[in-house]
Short mmCIF file of N, CA and C and ligand atoms in Angstrom, two decimals:
data_model
loop_
_atom_site.label_atom_id
_atom_site.label_comp_id
_atom_site.label_asym_id
_atom_site.label_seq_id
_atom_site.Cartn_x
_atom_site.Cartn_y
_atom_site.Cartn_z
N MET G 1 29.30 -21.25 16.71
CA MET G 1 28.45 -22.03 16.96
C MET G 1 27.11 -21.72 18.32
N ASN G 2 26.76 -22.33 17.66
CA ASN G 2 25.23 -21.59 18.50
C ASN G 2 24.76 -23.09 19.29
N ALA G 3 24.33 -22.78 20.24
CA ALA G 3 23.75 -23.49 21.22
C ALA G 3 22.92 -24.99 20.61
N SER G 4 22.41 -24.71 19.11
CA SER G 4 21.56 -25.93 19.20
C SER G 4 22.20 -26.57 18.12
N THR G 5 23.53 -26.33 17.71
CA THR G 5 24.09 -27.12 16.77
C THR G 5 25.44 -27.14 16.88
N ALA G 6 25.80 -27.20 18.66
CA ALA G 6 26.83 -27.55 19.09
C ALA G 6 27.11 -28.64 19.80
N PRO G 7 28.49 -29.74 19.79
CA PRO G 7 28.45 -30.85 20.21
C PRO G 7 28.50 -31.24 21.37
N VAL G 8 27.37 -32.19 21.85
CA VAL G 8 27.09 -32.68 23.22
C VAL G 8 27.74 -33.93 23.48
N SER G 9 28.63 -34.37 22.84
CA SER G 9 29.24 -35.83 23.15
C SER G 9 30.02 -36.21 22.11
N GLY G 10 31.22 -36.45 22.44
CA GLY G 10 31.91 -37.08 21.12
C GLY G 10 32.08 -38.38 21.10
N GLU G 11 30.95 -38.64 22.05
CA GLU G 11 31.20 -40.73 22.04
C GLU G 11 29.68 -40.50 20.79
N LEU G 12 29.21 -40.00 20.51
CA LEU G 12 28.16 -40.30 19.50
C LEU G 12 28.87 -39.94 17.78
N PRO G 13 28.56 -40.85 16.99
CA PRO G 13 29.08 -40.71 15.97
C PRO G 13 28.43 -39.40 15.27
N ARG G 14 29.62 -38.79 14.59
CA ARG G 14 29.16 -37.55 14.13
C ARG G 14 27.74 -37.36 12.67
N GLU G 15 28.01 -38.75 12.19
CA GLU G 15 27.18 -38.84 10.89
C GLU G 15 25.82 -38.97 11.29
N GLN G 16 25.91 -39.63 12.52
CA GLN G 16 24.53 -39.91 13.06
C GLN G 16 23.83 -38.65 13.85
N VAL G 17 24.80 -37.85 14.45
CA VAL G 17 24.23 -36.50 14.94
C VAL G 17 24.08 -35.61 13.94
N GLU G 18 24.50 -35.65 12.83
CA GLU G 18 24.39 -34.85 11.59
C GLU G 18 22.91 -35.27 11.22
N ARG G 19 22.59 -36.28 11.03
CA ARG G 19 21.49 -37.32 10.19
C ARG G 19 20.23 -36.96 11.76
N PHE G 20 20.74 -37.07 12.99
CA PHE G 20 19.38 -36.76 13.89
C PHE G 20 18.95 -35.03 13.66
N ASP G 21 20.34 -34.02 13.54
CA ASP G 21 19.82 -32.79 13.45
C ASP G 21 19.18 -32.54 12.41
N HIS G 22 19.28 -33.41 10.88
CA HIS G 22 18.38 -32.86 10.18
C HIS G 22 16.64 -33.41 10.30
N GLU G 23 16.68 -34.60 10.46
CA GLU G 23 15.60 -35.19 10.85
C GLU G 23 14.89 -33.87 12.09
N LEU G 24 15.19 -34.05 13.05
CA LEU G 24 14.81 -33.35 14.30
C LEU G 24 14.24 -31.53 13.26
N ALA G 25 14.85 -31.10 12.83
CA ALA G 25 14.72 -30.18 12.23
C ALA G 25 13.26 -30.27 11.26
N LEU G 26 13.21 -30.81 10.95
CA LEU G 26 11.94 -31.42 9.62
C LEU G 26 10.78 -31.18 11.28
N VAL G 27 11.26 -32.45 12.22
CA VAL G 27 9.88 -32.51 13.16
C VAL G 27 9.62 -31.06 13.93
N LEU G 28 10.70 -30.05 14.40
CA LEU G 28 10.50 -28.49 14.98
C LEU G 28 9.36 -27.89 14.13
N LYS G 29 9.61 -27.88 12.98
CA LYS G 29 9.04 -27.08 12.00
C LYS G 29 7.27 -27.03 12.36
N ARG G 30 6.60 -28.55 12.75
CA ARG G 30 5.25 -28.29 13.63
C ARG G 30 5.18 -27.55 14.82
N TYR G 31 6.16 -26.90 15.60
CA TYR G 31 6.32 -26.61 16.64
C TYR G 31 6.53 -24.96 16.91
N PRO G 32 5.84 -24.11 17.84
CA PRO G 32 6.61 -23.31 17.71
C PRO G 32 7.65 -22.96 18.59
N PRO G 33 8.38 -21.67 17.80
CA PRO G 33 10.11 -21.85 17.74
C PRO G 33 10.24 -21.92 19.51
N ASP G 34 9.35 -21.31 20.45
CA ASP G 34 9.78 -20.77 21.64
C ASP G 34 8.83 -22.18 22.51
N ARG G 35 8.74 -23.32 21.66
CA ARG G 35 8.14 -24.29 22.45
C ARG G 35 8.95 -25.95 21.78
N LYS G 36 9.61 -25.50 21.50
CA LYS G 36 10.64 -26.69 21.03
C LYS G 36 10.59 -27.84 22.38
N ALA G 37 10.92 -27.52 23.35
CA ALA G 37 10.71 -28.47 24.97
C ALA G 37 9.68 -29.49 24.84
N ALA G 38 8.73 -28.44 23.82
CA ALA G 38 7.33 -29.98 24.02
C ALA G 38 7.74 -31.23 23.26
N ALA G 39 8.60 -30.95 22.02
CA ALA G 39 9.30 -32.00 21.22
C ALA G 39 10.32 -33.10 21.65
N MET G 40 9.90 -33.61 22.91
CA MET G 40 10.88 -34.22 23.21
C MET G 40 10.05 -35.42 23.34
N LEU G 41 9.61 -36.07 23.29
CA LEU G 41 8.92 -37.38 22.95
C LEU G 41 9.25 -37.59 21.26
N PRO G 42 8.97 -36.63 20.06
CA PRO G 42 9.21 -37.24 18.95
C PRO G 42 11.19 -37.31 19.25
N ALA G 43 11.57 -36.24 19.47
CA ALA G 43 13.06 -36.16 19.75
C ALA G 43 13.69 -37.36 20.36
N LEU G 44 13.15 -37.99 20.84
CA LEU G 44 13.44 -39.21 21.27
C LEU G 44 13.56 -40.59 20.89
N HIS G 45 12.34 -40.36 20.60
CA HIS G 45 12.14 -41.50 19.43
C HIS G 45 12.86 -41.36 18.08
N LEU G 46 13.09 -40.35 17.83
CA LEU G 46 14.62 -40.14 16.67
C LEU G 46 16.06 -40.49 17.04
N GLY G 47 16.02 -39.96 18.23
CA GLY G 47 17.15 -40.48 18.70
C GLY G 47 17.56 -42.27 19.05
N GLN G 48 16.01 -42.86 19.24
CA GLN G 48 16.23 -44.15 19.43
C GLN G 48 16.14 -44.85 18.08
N GLU G 49 15.81 -44.30 17.40
CA GLU G 49 15.46 -44.90 16.04
C GLU G 49 16.86 -44.89 15.20
N ILE G 50 17.61 -43.83 15.73
CA ILE G 50 18.98 -43.58 15.31
C ILE G 50 20.45 -44.21 15.71
N PHE G 51 20.00 -43.73 16.97
CA PHE G 51 21.62 -44.29 17.54
C PHE G 51 20.96 -45.76 18.11
N GLY G 52 20.04 -46.46 18.15
CA GLY G 52 19.86 -47.66 18.96
C GLY G 52 18.95 -47.51 20.07
N PHE G 53 19.38 -46.60 20.98
CA PHE G 53 18.58 -46.82 22.33
C PHE G 53 18.96 -45.06 22.98
N CYS G 54 17.95 -45.28 24.02
CA CYS G 54 18.20 -43.93 24.28
C CYS G 54 19.43 -43.84 25.45
N SER G 55 20.47 -43.81 25.04
CA SER G 55 21.92 -43.78 25.82
C SER G 55 21.55 -42.53 26.72
N PRO G 56 22.23 -42.21 27.62
CA PRO G 56 22.66 -41.06 28.66
C PRO G 56 23.02 -39.86 27.46
N GLU G 57 23.73 -40.08 26.74
CA GLU G 57 24.20 -39.23 25.71
C GLU G 57 23.36 -38.79 24.53
N VAL G 58 22.54 -39.59 24.21
CA VAL G 58 21.29 -39.64 23.16
C VAL G 58 20.17 -38.29 23.81
N GLN G 59 20.37 -38.45 25.45
CA GLN G 59 19.51 -37.93 26.16
C GLN G 59 19.93 -36.70 26.08
N ARG G 60 21.09 -36.31 26.25
CA ARG G 60 21.55 -34.93 26.33
C ARG G 60 21.88 -34.54 25.06
N LEU G 61 21.95 -35.25 24.02
CA LEU G 61 21.47 -34.70 22.73
C LEU G 61 20.26 -33.50 22.47
N CYS G 62 19.46 -34.45 22.95
CA CYS G 62 17.92 -34.31 22.45
C CYS G 62 17.81 -33.12 23.92
N ALA G 63 17.93 -33.02 24.97
CA ALA G 63 18.18 -31.93 25.60
C ALA G 63 18.23 -30.46 24.92
N ASP G 64 19.46 -31.01 24.99
CA ASP G 64 20.50 -29.52 24.07
C ASP G 64 19.82 -29.28 22.99
N ARG G 65 19.47 -29.89 22.29
CA ARG G 65 18.34 -29.33 20.69
C ARG G 65 17.50 -28.87 21.02
N LEU G 66 16.99 -29.15 22.14
CA LEU G 66 15.29 -28.56 22.48
C LEU G 66 15.69 -27.39 23.46
N GLY G 67 16.57 -27.45 24.14
CA GLY G 67 17.07 -26.09 24.95
C GLY G 67 16.26 -26.53 26.17
N THR G 68 16.37 -27.75 26.34
CA THR G 68 15.96 -27.95 28.08
C THR G 68 17.08 -28.77 28.99
N SER G 69 16.73 -28.96 30.03
CA SER G 69 18.18 -29.82 30.54
C SER G 69 17.75 -31.74 30.58
N PRO G 70 19.08 -31.80 30.59
CA PRO G 70 19.35 -33.55 30.73
C PRO G 70 18.36 -34.09 31.31
N ALA G 71 18.07 -34.08 32.82
CA ALA G 71 17.16 -34.30 33.62
C ALA G 71 15.57 -34.45 33.13
N ARG G 72 15.49 -33.17 32.36
CA ARG G 72 13.83 -33.28 31.36
C ARG G 72 13.70 -34.47 30.83
N ALA G 73 14.55 -34.58 29.70
CA ALA G 73 15.13 -35.77 29.03
C ALA G 73 15.01 -36.86 29.25
N GLU G 74 16.04 -37.26 30.94
CA GLU G 74 15.93 -38.54 31.23
C GLU G 74 14.30 -38.82 32.16
N GLU G 75 13.65 -37.87 32.41
CA GLU G 75 12.72 -38.30 33.57
C GLU G 75 11.67 -39.42 32.00
N VAL G 76 11.70 -38.34 30.67
CA VAL G 76 10.83 -38.84 29.74
C VAL G 76 11.18 -39.97 29.37
N ALA G 77 12.40 -40.34 28.66
CA ALA G 77 12.95 -41.44 28.88
C ALA G 77 13.04 -42.64 29.63
N THR G 78 13.05 -42.33 30.81
CA THR G 78 12.48 -43.23 31.82
C THR G 78 11.42 -43.55 32.66
N PHE G 79 10.02 -42.96 31.70
CA PHE G 79 8.62 -42.60 32.13
C PHE G 79 8.03 -43.54 31.04
N TYR G 80 8.45 -43.63 30.18
CA TYR G 80 7.68 -44.30 29.25
C TYR G 80 8.57 -45.80 28.94
N VAL G 81 7.52 -46.74 28.81
CA VAL G 81 8.29 -48.15 28.33
C VAL G 81 8.55 -48.55 26.88
N MET G 82 8.24 -47.55 26.22
CA MET G 82 8.50 -47.07 24.63
C MET G 82 10.27 -46.88 24.59
N TYR G 83 10.76 -46.52 25.49
CA TYR G 83 11.98 -46.00 25.29
C TYR G 83 12.84 -46.83 25.94
N HIS G 84 14.08 -47.00 25.12
CA HIS G 84 15.17 -48.24 25.97
C HIS G 84 16.30 -47.49 26.17
N THR G 85 16.53 -47.51 27.62
CA THR G 85 17.46 -47.32 28.17
C THR G 85 18.83 -47.66 28.13
N ALA G 86 18.78 -48.86 27.32
CA ALA G 86 19.94 -49.32 27.25
C ALA G 86 19.73 -50.77 25.92
N PRO G 87 20.62 -51.02 25.66
CA PRO G 87 20.61 -51.94 24.21
C PRO G 87 20.22 -52.65 24.06
N ILE G 88 18.98 -53.07 23.42
CA ILE G 88 18.07 -54.56 23.35
C ILE G 88 18.49 -55.42 22.29
N GLY G 89 18.13 -56.40 21.82
CA GLY G 89 18.20 -56.90 20.84
C GLY G 89 17.54 -56.87 18.78
N ARG G 90 17.99 -57.21 18.44
CA ARG G 90 17.37 -57.21 16.97
C ARG G 90 15.66 -56.79 16.73
N HIS G 91 14.94 -58.02 17.76
CA HIS G 91 14.13 -57.96 17.78
C HIS G 91 13.52 -58.17 19.46
N LEU G 92 12.31 -57.10 20.01
CA LEU G 92 11.92 -57.00 20.76
C LEU G 92 10.66 -57.79 21.04
N VAL G 93 10.38 -58.63 21.46
CA VAL G 93 8.85 -59.11 21.97
C VAL G 93 8.52 -59.17 22.91
N GLU G 94 7.29 -58.48 23.29
CA GLU G 94 6.64 -57.91 24.28
C GLU G 94 5.36 -58.72 24.52
N VAL G 95 5.06 -59.79 25.81
CA VAL G 95 4.08 -60.63 26.11
C VAL G 95 2.86 -59.75 27.00
N CYS G 96 1.64 -59.49 26.74
CA CYS G 96 1.07 -59.11 27.75
C CYS G 96 0.30 -60.31 28.55
N THR G 97 0.91 -60.03 29.91
CA THR G 97 0.49 -60.84 30.89
C THR G 97 -0.71 -60.56 32.05
N ASN G 98 -1.61 -59.23 31.48
CA ASN G 98 -2.31 -58.62 31.78
C ASN G 98 -3.70 -59.49 31.99
N VAL G 99 -5.08 -59.05 33.01
CA VAL G 99 -5.89 -60.13 33.29
C VAL G 99 -6.10 -60.80 31.95
N SER G 100 -7.01 -60.34 30.76
CA SER G 100 -7.98 -61.20 29.56
C SER G 100 -7.05 -62.08 29.08
N CYS G 101 -5.20 -61.46 29.04
CA CYS G 101 -4.25 -62.62 28.57
C CYS G 101 -4.07 -63.12 29.30
N CYS G 102 -3.39 -63.01 30.58
CA CYS G 102 -3.46 -64.38 31.94
C CYS G 102 -4.26 -65.23 31.84
N LEU G 103 -5.75 -65.19 31.68
CA LEU G 103 -6.33 -65.62 31.53
C LEU G 103 -6.55 -66.86 30.42
N THR G 104 -6.17 -66.31 29.32
CA THR G 104 -6.27 -66.85 28.50
C THR G 104 -5.11 -68.16 27.56
N GLY G 105 -3.95 -67.68 28.81
CA GLY G 105 -2.58 -68.34 28.31
C GLY G 105 -1.57 -67.69 28.24
N GLY G 106 -1.71 -66.33 28.07
CA GLY G 106 -0.64 -65.10 28.10
C GLY G 106 0.66 -65.67 29.05
N GLU G 107 0.43 -65.43 29.84
CA GLU G 107 1.43 -66.04 31.18
C GLU G 107 2.12 -67.34 30.60
N ARG G 108 1.70 -68.37 30.58
CA ARG G 108 2.15 -69.86 30.64
C ARG G 108 2.98 -69.19 29.03
N ILE G 109 2.15 -68.49 27.97
CA ILE G 109 3.31 -68.27 26.88
C ILE G 109 4.54 -67.84 27.40
N PHE G 110 4.38 -66.60 27.59
CA PHE G 110 5.49 -65.86 28.21
C PHE G 110 6.39 -66.96 29.54
N GLU G 111 5.68 -67.33 30.17
CA GLU G 111 7.03 -68.60 31.10
C GLU G 111 7.62 -69.23 29.61
N ARG G 112 7.09 -69.90 28.91
CA ARG G 112 7.45 -70.75 28.04
C ARG G 112 8.85 -70.36 27.27
N LEU G 113 8.21 -69.04 27.01
CA LEU G 113 9.38 -67.99 25.56
C LEU G 113 10.54 -67.75 26.93
N LYS G 114 10.66 -67.47 28.14
CA LYS G 114 11.69 -67.15 29.09
C LYS G 114 12.35 -68.41 29.01
N ALA G 115 11.40 -69.57 29.37
CA ALA G 115 12.64 -71.08 29.20
C ALA G 115 13.34 -71.13 28.20
N LYS G 116 12.86 -71.10 27.14
CA LYS G 116 13.19 -71.15 25.58
C LYS G 116 14.53 -70.06 25.60
N LEU G 117 14.38 -68.93 25.67
CA LEU G 117 15.34 -68.17 25.18
C LEU G 117 16.56 -67.80 26.27
N ALA G 118 16.21 -68.78 27.27
CA ALA G 118 16.92 -69.01 28.34
C ALA G 118 17.27 -66.91 29.16
N VAL G 119 16.25 -66.61 29.37
CA VAL G 119 16.66 -64.79 29.24
C VAL G 119 15.10 -64.89 30.57
N LYS G 120 15.59 -63.69 31.44
CA LYS G 120 14.72 -63.25 32.36
C LYS G 120 14.06 -62.27 31.59
N ASN G 121 13.04 -61.90 32.53
CA ASN G 121 12.20 -60.80 32.07
C ASN G 121 13.18 -59.24 31.47
N GLY G 122 13.37 -58.87 30.36
CA GLY G 122 13.68 -57.65 30.22
C GLY G 122 15.30 -58.03 29.51
N GLY G 123 15.31 -59.53 29.76
CA GLY G 123 16.53 -59.99 28.83
C GLY G 123 16.57 -60.21 27.80
N THR G 124 17.93 -60.44 27.11
CA THR G 124 18.48 -60.10 25.66
C THR G 124 19.18 -61.85 25.20
N THR G 125 18.51 -62.57 24.52
CA THR G 125 19.42 -63.85 23.81
C THR G 125 20.56 -63.54 24.25
N ALA G 126 21.82 -64.44 24.46
CA ALA G 126 22.82 -64.38 24.17
C ALA G 126 23.35 -63.91 22.76
N ASP G 127 22.64 -64.36 21.83
CA ASP G 127 23.10 -64.21 20.53
C ASP G 127 22.80 -62.68 19.65
N GLY G 128 22.22 -62.00 20.75
CA GLY G 128 21.75 -60.36 20.95
C GLY G 128 20.28 -60.40 19.66
N LYS G 129 19.96 -61.54 19.66
CA LYS G 129 18.36 -61.42 18.54
C LYS G 129 17.40 -61.21 19.13
N ILE G 130 17.35 -61.54 20.14
CA ILE G 130 15.68 -61.28 20.79
C ILE G 130 15.91 -60.39 22.21
N THR G 131 14.94 -59.52 22.46
CA THR G 131 14.87 -59.41 23.76
C THR G 131 13.44 -59.01 24.50
N LEU G 132 13.00 -60.01 25.33
CA LEU G 132 11.68 -60.32 25.96
C LEU G 132 11.38 -59.51 27.06
N ARG G 133 9.87 -59.17 26.78
CA ARG G 133 9.75 -58.50 28.44
C ARG G 133 8.52 -58.62 28.57
N GLU G 134 8.09 -58.96 29.26
CA GLU G 134 6.11 -58.84 30.01
C GLU G 134 5.82 -57.63 30.19
N VAL G 135 4.61 -57.14 29.51
CA VAL G 135 3.80 -55.83 29.39
C VAL G 135 2.31 -55.95 30.11
N GLU G 136 2.02 -54.99 30.26
CA GLU G 136 1.09 -54.51 30.43
C GLU G 136 -0.38 -54.71 29.24
N CYS G 137 -1.55 -54.42 29.17
CA CYS G 137 -2.72 -54.30 28.21
C CYS G 137 -1.78 -53.88 27.41
N LEU G 138 -1.69 -54.55 26.35
CA LEU G 138 -1.79 -54.06 24.90
C LEU G 138 -3.07 -53.64 23.94
N GLY G 139 -4.06 -53.48 24.43
CA GLY G 139 -5.60 -53.24 24.10
C GLY G 139 -6.07 -53.99 23.09
N ALA G 140 -5.54 -55.35 23.15
CA ALA G 140 -5.94 -56.51 22.69
C ALA G 140 -6.77 -57.37 23.56
N CYS G 141 -7.69 -56.74 24.44
CA CYS G 141 -8.41 -58.01 25.81
C CYS G 141 -9.30 -58.79 24.33
N GLY G 142 -10.04 -58.10 23.52
CA GLY G 142 -11.18 -58.74 22.98
C GLY G 142 -10.51 -60.31 22.05
N THR G 143 -9.13 -60.08 21.91
CA THR G 143 -8.68 -61.12 21.15
C THR G 143 -7.44 -61.58 21.94
N ALA G 144 -6.99 -61.85 23.09
CA ALA G 144 -6.03 -62.39 23.88
C ALA G 144 -6.18 -63.83 23.75
N PRO G 145 -4.53 -64.37 24.37
CA PRO G 145 -3.50 -63.66 24.57
C PRO G 145 -3.24 -62.73 23.15
N ALA G 146 -2.11 -61.45 23.48
CA ALA G 146 -1.63 -60.81 22.15
C ALA G 146 -0.20 -60.23 23.26
N MET G 147 0.99 -60.55 22.04
CA MET G 147 1.63 -60.22 22.05
C MET G 147 2.67 -59.04 20.67
N LEU G 148 3.24 -58.17 21.21
CA LEU G 148 4.25 -57.35 20.60
C LEU G 148 5.42 -57.97 20.00
N VAL G 149 5.46 -58.14 19.33
CA VAL G 149 6.71 -58.49 18.12
C VAL G 149 7.25 -57.09 17.43
N ASP G 150 8.39 -56.33 17.50
CA ASP G 150 8.81 -54.83 17.25
C ASP G 150 7.28 -54.32 17.05
N ASP G 151 6.99 -53.78 16.09
CA ASP G 151 5.59 -52.98 16.01
C ASP G 151 4.73 -53.77 15.84
N GLU G 152 4.58 -55.26 15.36
CA GLU G 152 3.55 -56.01 14.59
C GLU G 152 2.77 -56.70 15.76
N MET G 153 1.92 -56.42 16.03
CA MET G 153 0.64 -57.04 17.06
C MET G 153 0.58 -58.32 16.52
N HIS G 154 0.18 -59.40 17.70
CA HIS G 154 -0.30 -60.72 16.84
C HIS G 154 -1.54 -61.14 18.39
N GLU G 155 -2.34 -61.68 17.88
CA GLU G 155 -2.99 -61.71 18.69
C GLU G 155 -3.65 -63.29 18.32
N ARG G 156 -4.51 -63.83 19.34
CA ARG G 156 -5.26 -65.04 19.59
C ARG G 156 -4.22 -66.28 19.38
N LEU G 157 -3.23 -65.54 20.21
CA LEU G 157 -2.10 -66.88 20.56
C LEU G 157 -2.13 -67.97 21.02
N ASP G 158 -1.85 -69.21 20.46
CA ASP G 158 -1.13 -69.91 21.32
C ASP G 158 -0.13 -70.87 21.03
N GLU G 159 0.65 -71.68 21.46
CA GLU G 159 1.79 -71.59 21.57
C GLU G 159 2.63 -72.31 20.21
N ARG G 160 1.81 -72.52 19.24
CA ARG G 160 2.24 -72.85 17.59
C ARG G 160 2.27 -71.67 17.25
N ARG G 161 1.52 -70.76 16.96
CA ARG G 161 1.76 -69.42 16.76
C ARG G 161 2.74 -68.63 17.07
N VAL G 162 2.91 -69.23 18.10
CA VAL G 162 4.21 -68.39 18.77
C VAL G 162 5.23 -68.95 18.08
N GLU G 163 5.38 -70.11 18.13
CA GLU G 163 6.62 -70.74 17.32
C GLU G 163 7.08 -70.36 16.42
N GLU G 164 5.72 -70.28 15.53
CA GLU G 164 5.87 -69.70 13.77
C GLU G 164 6.59 -68.39 13.66
N ILE G 165 5.78 -67.38 14.85
CA ILE G 165 6.04 -66.14 14.87
C ILE G 165 7.93 -65.85 15.24
N LEU G 166 8.12 -66.36 15.99
CA LEU G 166 9.73 -66.70 16.48
C LEU G 166 10.51 -67.29 15.69
N GLY G 167 10.01 -68.55 14.60
CA GLY G 167 11.02 -68.92 13.62
C GLY G 167 11.06 -68.36 12.47
N ARG G 168 9.97 -67.20 12.16
CA ARG G 168 10.08 -66.39 11.13
C ARG G 168 10.95 -64.92 11.43
N LEU G 169 11.98 -64.60 12.91
CA LEU G 169 12.49 -63.89 13.05
C LEU G 169 13.96 -63.82 12.45
N ALA G 170 14.79 -63.51 11.43
CA ALA G 170 16.11 -63.11 11.23
C ALA G 170 17.06 -62.86 12.36
S1 FES U 201 -4.99 -57.87 29.04
FE1 FES U 201 -3.86 -58.56 27.42
S2 FES U 201 -4.38 -56.92 25.68
FE2 FES U 201 -5.62 -56.69 27.17
#
C-alpha cells in the first residue's frame, strides 16, 4: 500500500473515503504529478462536500493524499471562510453587514435574524436547521442589502423577503 492510498483515520467512513479518493483522482488529472499539493483548495471543497465539514480528520486525509503536511491543510482550511472546520446546520445563511448593506438595513436584518433564530453569530439553531453568520462584502453592494443562503445570493432585501426566503428552507 503506498502513501496515497493509506488509511489516515479509522474515524472516517470507508465508503466516503473511497468516494473522496475517486473524485480527487479526477481533480488531480488537471495538476502536474509533482504539483499535487497545489490542489488543496479543491481537495478541501471535496472533503467538505463528502464529509459535511473539514474536520481535523478530513484535513489529514487531504494532506495525506496531496503529499503535504496536516499543518498546511489546517492553514488553508482555517484561512478561508468557505471552509467549515466544525459542523454546520442544513442551511447556511450569511448576511452581509458591510458598509453598503449596513446603510441599507443589513445590520438590522442580521440582528432580527439572530433574535428570531435564537443564535449568536456563527451559531446553529437547536434543530440543526440553520447556521447564521455575519459576513463581509458579498460583492452585491449596488443591490444591497444582500445575503447568501447556501449557494444562492439574495439582494435588495427587506424583512418581508427575508421571512419568505427562510420560510422556504426545508
Ligand atoms: S457591502 Fe454588502 S454586498 Fe457589498
